[in-house]
Coordinates of C-alpha atoms in Angstrom, one line a residue:
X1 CA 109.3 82.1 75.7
X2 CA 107.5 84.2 73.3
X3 CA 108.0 88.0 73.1
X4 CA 105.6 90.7 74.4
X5 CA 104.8 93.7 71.6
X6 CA 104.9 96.4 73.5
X7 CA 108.4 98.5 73.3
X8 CA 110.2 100.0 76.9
X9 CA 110.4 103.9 76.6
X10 CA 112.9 105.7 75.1
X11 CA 115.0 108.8 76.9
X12 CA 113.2 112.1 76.0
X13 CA 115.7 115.3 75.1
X14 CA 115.2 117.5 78.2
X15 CA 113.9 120.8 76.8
X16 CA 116.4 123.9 77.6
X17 CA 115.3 125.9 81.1
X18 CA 112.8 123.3 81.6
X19 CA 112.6 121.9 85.5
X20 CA 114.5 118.8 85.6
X21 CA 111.8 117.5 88.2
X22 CA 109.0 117.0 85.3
X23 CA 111.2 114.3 83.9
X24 CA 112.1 110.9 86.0
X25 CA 115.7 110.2 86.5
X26 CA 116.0 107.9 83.3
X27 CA 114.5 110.9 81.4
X28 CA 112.0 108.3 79.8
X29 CA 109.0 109.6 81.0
X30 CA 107.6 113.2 81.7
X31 CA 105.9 113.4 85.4
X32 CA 103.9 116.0 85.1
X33 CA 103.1 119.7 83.5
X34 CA 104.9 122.9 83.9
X35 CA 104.1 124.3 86.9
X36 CA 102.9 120.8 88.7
X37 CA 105.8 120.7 91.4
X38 CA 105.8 122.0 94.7
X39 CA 108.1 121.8 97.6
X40 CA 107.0 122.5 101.1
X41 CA 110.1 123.5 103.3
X42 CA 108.1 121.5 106.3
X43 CA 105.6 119.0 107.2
X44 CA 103.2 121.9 108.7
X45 CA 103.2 123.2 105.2
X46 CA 102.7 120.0 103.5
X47 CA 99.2 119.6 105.7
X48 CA 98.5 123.1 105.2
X49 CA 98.6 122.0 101.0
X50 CA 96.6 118.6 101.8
X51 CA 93.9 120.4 103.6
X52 CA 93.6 123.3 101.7
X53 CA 93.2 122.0 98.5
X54 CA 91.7 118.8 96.5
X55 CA 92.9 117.0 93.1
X56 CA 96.0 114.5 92.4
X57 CA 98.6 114.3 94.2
X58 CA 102.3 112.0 93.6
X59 CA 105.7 112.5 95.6
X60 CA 108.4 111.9 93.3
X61 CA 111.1 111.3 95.4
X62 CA 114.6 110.6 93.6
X63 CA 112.7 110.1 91.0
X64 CA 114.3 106.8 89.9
X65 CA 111.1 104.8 89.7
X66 CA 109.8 104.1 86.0
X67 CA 107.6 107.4 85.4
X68 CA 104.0 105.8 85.2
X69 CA 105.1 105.0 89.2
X70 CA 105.5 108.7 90.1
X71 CA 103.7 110.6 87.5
X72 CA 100.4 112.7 88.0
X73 CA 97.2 111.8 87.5
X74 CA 96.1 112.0 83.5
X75 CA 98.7 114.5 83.2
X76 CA 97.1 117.0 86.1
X77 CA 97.6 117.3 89.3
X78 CA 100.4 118.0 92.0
X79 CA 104.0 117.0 92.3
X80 CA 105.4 116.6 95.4
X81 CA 109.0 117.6 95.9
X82 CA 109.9 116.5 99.4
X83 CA 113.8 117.5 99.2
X84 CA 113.4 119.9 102.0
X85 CA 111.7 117.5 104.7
X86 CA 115.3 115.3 104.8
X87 CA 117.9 114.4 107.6
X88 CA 118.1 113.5 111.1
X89 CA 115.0 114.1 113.7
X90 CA 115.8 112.0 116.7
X91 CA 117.8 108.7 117.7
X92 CA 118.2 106.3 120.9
X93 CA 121.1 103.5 121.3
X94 CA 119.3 101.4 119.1
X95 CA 116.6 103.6 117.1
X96 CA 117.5 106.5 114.4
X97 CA 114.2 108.6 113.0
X98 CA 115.1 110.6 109.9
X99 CA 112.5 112.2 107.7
X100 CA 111.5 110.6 104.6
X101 CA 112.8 112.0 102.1
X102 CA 116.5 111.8 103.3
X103 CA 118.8 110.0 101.1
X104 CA 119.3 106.1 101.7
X105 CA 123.1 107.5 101.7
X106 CA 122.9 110.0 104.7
X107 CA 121.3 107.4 106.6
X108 CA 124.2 104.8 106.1
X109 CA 127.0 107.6 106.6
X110 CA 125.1 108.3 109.9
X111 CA 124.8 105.1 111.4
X112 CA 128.6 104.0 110.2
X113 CA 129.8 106.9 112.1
X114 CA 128.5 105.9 114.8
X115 CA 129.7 101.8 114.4
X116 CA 126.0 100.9 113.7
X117 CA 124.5 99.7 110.6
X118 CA 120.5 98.6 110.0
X119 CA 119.1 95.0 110.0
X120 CA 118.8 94.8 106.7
X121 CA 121.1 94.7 104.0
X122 CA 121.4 97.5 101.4
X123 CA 120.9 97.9 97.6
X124 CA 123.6 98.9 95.7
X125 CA 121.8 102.6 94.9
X126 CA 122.3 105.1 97.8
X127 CA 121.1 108.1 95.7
X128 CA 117.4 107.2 96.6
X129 CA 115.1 108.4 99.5
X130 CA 114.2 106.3 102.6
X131 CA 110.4 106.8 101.7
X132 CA 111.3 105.3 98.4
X133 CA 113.0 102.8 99.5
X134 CA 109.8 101.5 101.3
X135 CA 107.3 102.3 99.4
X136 CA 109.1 100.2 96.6
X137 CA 110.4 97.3 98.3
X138 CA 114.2 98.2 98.0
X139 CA 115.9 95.5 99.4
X140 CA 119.4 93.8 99.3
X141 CA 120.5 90.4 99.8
X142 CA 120.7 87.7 102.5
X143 CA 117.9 84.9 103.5
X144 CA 118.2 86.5 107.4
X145 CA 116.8 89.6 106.6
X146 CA 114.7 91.2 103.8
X147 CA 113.6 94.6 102.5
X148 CA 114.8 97.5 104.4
X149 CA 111.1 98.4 105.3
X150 CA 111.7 95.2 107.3
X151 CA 114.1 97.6 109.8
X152 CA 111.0 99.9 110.2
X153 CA 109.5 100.3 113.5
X154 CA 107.3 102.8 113.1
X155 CA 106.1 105.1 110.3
X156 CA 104.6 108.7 110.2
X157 CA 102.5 109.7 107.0
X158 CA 100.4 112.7 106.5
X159 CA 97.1 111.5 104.5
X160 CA 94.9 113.1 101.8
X161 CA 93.0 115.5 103.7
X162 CA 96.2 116.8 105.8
X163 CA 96.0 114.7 109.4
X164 CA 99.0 113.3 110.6
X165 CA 99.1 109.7 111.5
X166 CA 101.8 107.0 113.4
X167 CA 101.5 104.0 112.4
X168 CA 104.2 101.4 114.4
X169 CA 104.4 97.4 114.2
X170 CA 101.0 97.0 116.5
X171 CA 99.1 98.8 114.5
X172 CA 96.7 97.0 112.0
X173 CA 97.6 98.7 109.0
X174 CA 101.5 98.2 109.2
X175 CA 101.9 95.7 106.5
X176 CA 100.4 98.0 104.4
X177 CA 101.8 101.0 105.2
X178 CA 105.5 99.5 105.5
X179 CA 105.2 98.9 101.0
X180 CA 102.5 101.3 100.1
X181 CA 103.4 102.3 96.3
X182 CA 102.9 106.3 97.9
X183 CA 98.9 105.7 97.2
X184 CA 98.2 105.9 101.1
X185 CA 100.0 108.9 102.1
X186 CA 103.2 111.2 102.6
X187 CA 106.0 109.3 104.7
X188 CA 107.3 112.0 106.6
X189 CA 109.1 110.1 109.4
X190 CA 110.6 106.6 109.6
X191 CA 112.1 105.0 113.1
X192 CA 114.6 102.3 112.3
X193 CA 116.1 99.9 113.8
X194 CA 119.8 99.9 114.3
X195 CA 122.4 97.5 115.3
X196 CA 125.9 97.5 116.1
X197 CA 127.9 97.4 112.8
X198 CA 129.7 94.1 111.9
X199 CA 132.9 94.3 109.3
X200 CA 132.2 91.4 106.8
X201 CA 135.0 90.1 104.9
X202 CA 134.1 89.5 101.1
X203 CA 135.1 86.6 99.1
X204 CA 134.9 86.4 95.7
X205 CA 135.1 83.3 93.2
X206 CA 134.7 82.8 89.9
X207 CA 132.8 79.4 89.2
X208 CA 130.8 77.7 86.7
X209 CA 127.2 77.6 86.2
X210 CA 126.4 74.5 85.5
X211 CA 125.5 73.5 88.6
X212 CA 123.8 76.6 89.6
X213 CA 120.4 75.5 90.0
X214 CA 121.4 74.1 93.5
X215 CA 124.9 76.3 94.3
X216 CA 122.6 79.4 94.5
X217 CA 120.3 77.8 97.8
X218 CA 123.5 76.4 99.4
X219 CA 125.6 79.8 98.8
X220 CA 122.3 81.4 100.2
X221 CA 122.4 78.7 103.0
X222 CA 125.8 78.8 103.8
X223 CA 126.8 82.1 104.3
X224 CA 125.2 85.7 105.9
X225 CA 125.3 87.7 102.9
X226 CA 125.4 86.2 99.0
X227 CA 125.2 88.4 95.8
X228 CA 125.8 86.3 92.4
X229 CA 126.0 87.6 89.0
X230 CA 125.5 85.0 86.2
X231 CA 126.9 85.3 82.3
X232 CA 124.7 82.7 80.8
X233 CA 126.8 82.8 77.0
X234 CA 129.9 81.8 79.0
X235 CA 128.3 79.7 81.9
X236 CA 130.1 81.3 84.3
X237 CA 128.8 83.2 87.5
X238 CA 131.0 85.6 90.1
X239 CA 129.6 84.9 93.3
X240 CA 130.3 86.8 96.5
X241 CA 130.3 85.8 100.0
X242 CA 130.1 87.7 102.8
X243 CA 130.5 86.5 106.1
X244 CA 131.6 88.4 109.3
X245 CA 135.6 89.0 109.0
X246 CA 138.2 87.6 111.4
X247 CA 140.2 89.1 114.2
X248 CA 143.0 89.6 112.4
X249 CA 141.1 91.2 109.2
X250 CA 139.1 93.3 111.7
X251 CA 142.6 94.6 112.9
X252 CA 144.1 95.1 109.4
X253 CA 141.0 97.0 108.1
X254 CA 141.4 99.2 111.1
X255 CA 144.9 99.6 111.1
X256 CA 144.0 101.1 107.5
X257 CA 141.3 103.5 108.6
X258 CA 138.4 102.0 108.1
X259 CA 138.2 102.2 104.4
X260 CA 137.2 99.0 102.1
X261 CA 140.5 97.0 102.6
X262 CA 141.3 94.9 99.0
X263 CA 143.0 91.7 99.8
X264 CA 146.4 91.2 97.9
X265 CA 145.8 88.4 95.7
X266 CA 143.8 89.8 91.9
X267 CA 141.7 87.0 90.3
X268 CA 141.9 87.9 86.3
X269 CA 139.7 84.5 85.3
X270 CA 136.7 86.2 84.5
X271 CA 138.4 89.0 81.9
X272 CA 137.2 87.2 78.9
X273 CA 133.8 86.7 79.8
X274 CA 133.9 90.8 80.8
X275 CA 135.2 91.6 77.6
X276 CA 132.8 89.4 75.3
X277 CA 130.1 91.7 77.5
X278 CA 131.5 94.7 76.9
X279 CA 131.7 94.1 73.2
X280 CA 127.8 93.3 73.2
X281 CA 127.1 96.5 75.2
X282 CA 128.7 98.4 72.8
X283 CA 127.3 96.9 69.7
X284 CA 123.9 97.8 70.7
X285 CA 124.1 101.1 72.5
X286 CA 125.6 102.5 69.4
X287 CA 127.8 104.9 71.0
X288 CA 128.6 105.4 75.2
X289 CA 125.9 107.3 76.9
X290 CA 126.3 108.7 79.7
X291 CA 130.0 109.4 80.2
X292 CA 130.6 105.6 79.7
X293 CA 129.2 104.2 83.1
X294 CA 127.8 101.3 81.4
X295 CA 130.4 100.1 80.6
X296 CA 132.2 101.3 83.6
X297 CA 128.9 99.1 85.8
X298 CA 131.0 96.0 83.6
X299 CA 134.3 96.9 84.0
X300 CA 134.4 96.6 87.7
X301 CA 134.1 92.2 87.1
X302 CA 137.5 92.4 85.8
X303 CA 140.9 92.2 88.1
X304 CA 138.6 91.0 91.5
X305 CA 139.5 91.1 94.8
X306 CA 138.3 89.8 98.3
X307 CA 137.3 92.9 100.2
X308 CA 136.8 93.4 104.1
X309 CA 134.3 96.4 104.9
X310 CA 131.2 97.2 106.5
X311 CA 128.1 96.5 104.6
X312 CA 127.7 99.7 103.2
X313 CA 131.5 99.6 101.9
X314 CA 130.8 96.3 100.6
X315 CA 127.9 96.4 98.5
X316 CA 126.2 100.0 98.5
X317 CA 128.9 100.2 95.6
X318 CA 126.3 100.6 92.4
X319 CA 127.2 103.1 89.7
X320 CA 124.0 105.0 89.1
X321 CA 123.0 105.3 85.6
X322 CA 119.6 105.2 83.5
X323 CA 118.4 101.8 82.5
X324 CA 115.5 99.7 81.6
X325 CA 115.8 97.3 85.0
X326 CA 113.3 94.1 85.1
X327 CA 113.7 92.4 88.6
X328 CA 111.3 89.6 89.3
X329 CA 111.0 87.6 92.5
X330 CA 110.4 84.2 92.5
X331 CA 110.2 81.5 95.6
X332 CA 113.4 80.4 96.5
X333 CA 112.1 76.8 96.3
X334 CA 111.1 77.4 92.7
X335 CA 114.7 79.3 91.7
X336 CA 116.4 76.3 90.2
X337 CA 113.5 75.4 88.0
X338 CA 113.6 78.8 86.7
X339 CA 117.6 78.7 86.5
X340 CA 116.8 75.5 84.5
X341 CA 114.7 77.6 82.2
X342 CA 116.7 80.5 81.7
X343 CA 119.8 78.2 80.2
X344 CA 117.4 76.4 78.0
X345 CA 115.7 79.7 76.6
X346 CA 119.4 81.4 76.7
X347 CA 120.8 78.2 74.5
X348 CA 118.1 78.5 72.1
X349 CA 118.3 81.9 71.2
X350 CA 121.7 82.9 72.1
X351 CA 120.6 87.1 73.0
X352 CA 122.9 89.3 73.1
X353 CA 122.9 90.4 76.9
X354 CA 124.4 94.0 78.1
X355 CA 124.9 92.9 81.6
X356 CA 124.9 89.6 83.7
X357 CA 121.5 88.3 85.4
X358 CA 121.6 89.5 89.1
X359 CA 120.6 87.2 91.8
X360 CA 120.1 88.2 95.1
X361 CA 118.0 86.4 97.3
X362 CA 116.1 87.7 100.9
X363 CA 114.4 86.0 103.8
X364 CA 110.4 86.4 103.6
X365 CA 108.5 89.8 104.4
X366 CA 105.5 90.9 106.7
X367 CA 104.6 94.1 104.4
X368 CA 101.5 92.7 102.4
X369 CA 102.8 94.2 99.0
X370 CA 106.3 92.8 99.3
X371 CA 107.9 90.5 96.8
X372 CA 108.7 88.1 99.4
X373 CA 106.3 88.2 101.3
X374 CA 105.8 85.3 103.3
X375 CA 108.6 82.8 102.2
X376 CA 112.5 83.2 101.4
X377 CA 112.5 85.3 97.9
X378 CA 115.3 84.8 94.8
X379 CA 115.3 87.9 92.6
X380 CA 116.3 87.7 89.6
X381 CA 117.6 90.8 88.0
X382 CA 117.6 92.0 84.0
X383 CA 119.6 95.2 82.9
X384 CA 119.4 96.7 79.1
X385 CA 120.8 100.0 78.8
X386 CA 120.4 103.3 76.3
X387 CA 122.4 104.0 73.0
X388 CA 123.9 107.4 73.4
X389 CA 121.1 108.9 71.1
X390 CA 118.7 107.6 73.5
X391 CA 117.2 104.2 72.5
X392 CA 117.1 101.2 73.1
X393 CA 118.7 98.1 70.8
X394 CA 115.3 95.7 69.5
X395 CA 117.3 92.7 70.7
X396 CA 117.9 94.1 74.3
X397 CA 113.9 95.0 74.3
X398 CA 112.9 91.9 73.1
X399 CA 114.7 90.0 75.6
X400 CA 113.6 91.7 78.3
X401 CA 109.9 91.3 77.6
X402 CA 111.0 87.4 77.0
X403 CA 112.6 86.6 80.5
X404 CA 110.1 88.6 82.3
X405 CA 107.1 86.3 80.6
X406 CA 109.0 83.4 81.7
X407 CA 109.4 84.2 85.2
X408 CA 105.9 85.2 85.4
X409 CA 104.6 81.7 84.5
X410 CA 106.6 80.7 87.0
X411 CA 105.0 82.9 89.7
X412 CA 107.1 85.6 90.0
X413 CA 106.3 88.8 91.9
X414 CA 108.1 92.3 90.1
X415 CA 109.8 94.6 91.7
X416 CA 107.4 97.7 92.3
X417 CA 110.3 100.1 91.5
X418 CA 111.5 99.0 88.2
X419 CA 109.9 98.0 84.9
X420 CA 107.4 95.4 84.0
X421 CA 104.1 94.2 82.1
X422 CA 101.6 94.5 84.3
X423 CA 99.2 92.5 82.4
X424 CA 101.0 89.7 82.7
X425 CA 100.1 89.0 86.8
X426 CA 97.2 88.2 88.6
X427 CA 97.7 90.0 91.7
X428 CA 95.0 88.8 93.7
X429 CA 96.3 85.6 93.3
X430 CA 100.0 86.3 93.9
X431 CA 99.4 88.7 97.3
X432 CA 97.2 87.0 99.3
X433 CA 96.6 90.2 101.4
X434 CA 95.4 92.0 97.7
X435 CA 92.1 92.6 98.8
X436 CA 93.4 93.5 102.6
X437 CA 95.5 96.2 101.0
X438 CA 92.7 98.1 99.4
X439 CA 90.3 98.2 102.0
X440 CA 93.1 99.9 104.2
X441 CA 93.6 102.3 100.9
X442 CA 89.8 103.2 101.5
X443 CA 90.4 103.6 104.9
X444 CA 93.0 106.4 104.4
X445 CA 92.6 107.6 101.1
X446 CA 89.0 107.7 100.2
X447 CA 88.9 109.9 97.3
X448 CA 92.1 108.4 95.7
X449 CA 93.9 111.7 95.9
X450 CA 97.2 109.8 95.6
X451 CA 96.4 107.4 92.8
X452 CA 97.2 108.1 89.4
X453 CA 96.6 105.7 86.1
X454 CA 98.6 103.4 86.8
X455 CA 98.0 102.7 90.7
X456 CA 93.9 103.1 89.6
X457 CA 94.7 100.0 87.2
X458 CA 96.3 97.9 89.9
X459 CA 93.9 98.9 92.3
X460 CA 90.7 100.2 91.6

């Protein structure tokens, strides 16, 4: 694996009185200029905007996307702050609408309260918006279901010049509109499925890797839902299994109020491998940024426990902190090769690694632009975080760019939402729908009023 030159951004000091919307949520990258944000208090005003005026426009959401994602065009332009279009508009037995911009978080808390939950299993970061979530390809883990956009029935977007359309599963431009990277419109409204909510009992293990090229398929196989974390220098991996919980854990997770029920028994065997993490994390970041949840994001592998819950309770459990976060899909077919590769790389140049890789693996998409779209998906998931004065170590940068070049030779589609070398992909060749995609962006968005530099470069 040979190392890209190019260096991931560094967190800028936010300037005093200045309006936190300008910077993303990593505060590595400035969206727009003084001035640039707006927030309509309803969708009426938001087409009133559209229509009424002309230039650049980005929504930026939670603003958790890497800032090239959400930023304005050539530093001019509008920034949408959709806050104020958020929460509930309508639901059925089985459908909830909420506007776009409501938090991933509210939309959980609302269907658990009401023992339902959505066909699609969660990522561990609540704190974003539903639109977000779709437009990004936010997804979870489990090969019988994929990306939460895969729950969407139907999806309501005002366009460039201030219309309003609906766009459900019938209509032509679905798949493109269900992962859109926000350069076809506003999502104002999204209809979701919902299902009756199943409590999942959680079992954790400790094993080794060296037979992890083929435990990950059969884990992914064998059970409904499989997060795995892998700590390469130790060769060991903490693998969870969920699968739904029995009558007698259903009773006892009840009986306790329906909070995450920890099982009795504490498995300590990993605590060694944590700790030889932790001491890399903190020889690189050079200090504990942000009130230590780094090393908190660590911590939590120590002491484990089997866990019954629902499936928010089980794994929307991330602690949110800025990052540099490289997650590349690859075919699940092709995930031990790349397994294979990883350990020989890893062996060869012994990096020091802040965190473990991440593995999660989904069933295959319809949305054109999705990572898995089309076949059963393993993502593989890389996390370097800031030094307290802001940076980033040289070692974590460099073995970022590394991994991601590997995977890439290997086919692997990046997450839209996170960080990666674009120039390292052929995207015609990896989306066979590339070319679909951008006639349906002419279609709706002419004059590329949503596009900025980086969405031109993908897709003019």
């Amino acid at each position: 694996m040979s190392i890209m030159r190019l260096a991931y951004p560094h967190q800028e000091p936010e300037l005093t009185g200045e309006d936190t919307r300008l910077h993303n949520w990593a505060k590595n990258s400035r969206l727009g200029p003084p001035g640039s944000v707006i927030a309509p208090a309803t969708e009426a005003e938001l087409c009133a905007f559209l229509s009424a005026s002309d230039g650049p426009v980005r929504m930026i959401g939670s603003r958790m996307s890497p800032g090239r994602l959400i930023e304005v065009a050539n530093g001019s332009g509008t920034l949408l702050d959709l806050s104020m279009l958020s929460g509930l508009i309508s639901s059925t037995a089985d459908t909830v609408t909420f506007a776009g911009s409501t938090p991933l978080a509210d939309v959980y808390e609302f269907l658990s309260a009401r023992g339902q939950m959505l066909p699609a299993s969660p990522g561990v970061i609540a704190e974003q918006t539903l639109a977000g979530a779709l437009s990004t390809g936010t997804h979870g883990q489990g090969l019988q279901q994929s990306s939460i956009a895969g729950a969407a029935l139907s999806i309501r977007m005002v366009l460039a010049d201030g219309t309003v359309a609906e766009f459900d599963r019938d209509h032509p431009h679905f798949a493109a509109v269900q992962l859109s990277l926000g350069s076809l419109g506003v999502i104002t409204a999204v209809t979701l499925r919902a299902r009756e909510s199943v409590i999942y009992t959680c079992v954790k293990n400790a094993v080794d890797a060296d037979t992890l090229e083929t435990d990950l398929e059969v884990w992914n196989r064998e059970n409904v839902l499989v997060k795995a974390w892998w700590f390469p220098q130790e060769g060991q991996v903490q693998v969870w299994t969920a699968n739904e919980a029995t009558d007698d854990e259903v009773t006892r997770y009840h009986a306790a109020g329906g909070a995450l029920l920890e099982h009795a028994t504490t498995n300590a065997t990993m605590n060694d491998t944590i700790e030889s993490t932790l001491r890399q994390l903190r020889d690189d970041s050079r200090g504990v940024a942000d009130d230590g949840k780094p090393l908190q994001t660590v911590t939590r592998f120590r002491d484990f426990t089997d866990v019954t819950g629902d499936i928010y309770q089980v794994f929307t459990r991330g602690i949110a902190t800025p990052q540099i976060n490289v997650e590349i899909g690859i075919p699940l077919a092709r995930a031990g090769a790349v397994i294979t590769k990883i350990k020989e790389w890893h062996a060869a140049t012994r990096p020091r690694m802040h965190y473990p890789v991440i593995l999660r693996c989904t069933g295959p998409s319809d949305g054109w632009l999705s990572p898995s779209h089309g076949e059963d998906t393993c993502y593989f998931g890389f996390v370097v975080y800031y030094a307290a004065d802001g940076s980033l170590s040289e070692e974590g940068d460099s073995f970022l760019r590394a991994v991601e070049r590997a995977l890439a030779e290997e086919g692997g589609r990046p997450h839209w939402g996170k960080y990666f070398d674009e120039s390292l992909y052929d995207w015609p060749a990896l989306y066979p729908q590339w070319e679909a995609f951008r006639r349906v962006r002419e279609t709706l968005d002419p004059q590329h009023r949503f596009a900025n530099a980086f969405t031109a470069a993908l897709l003019d």
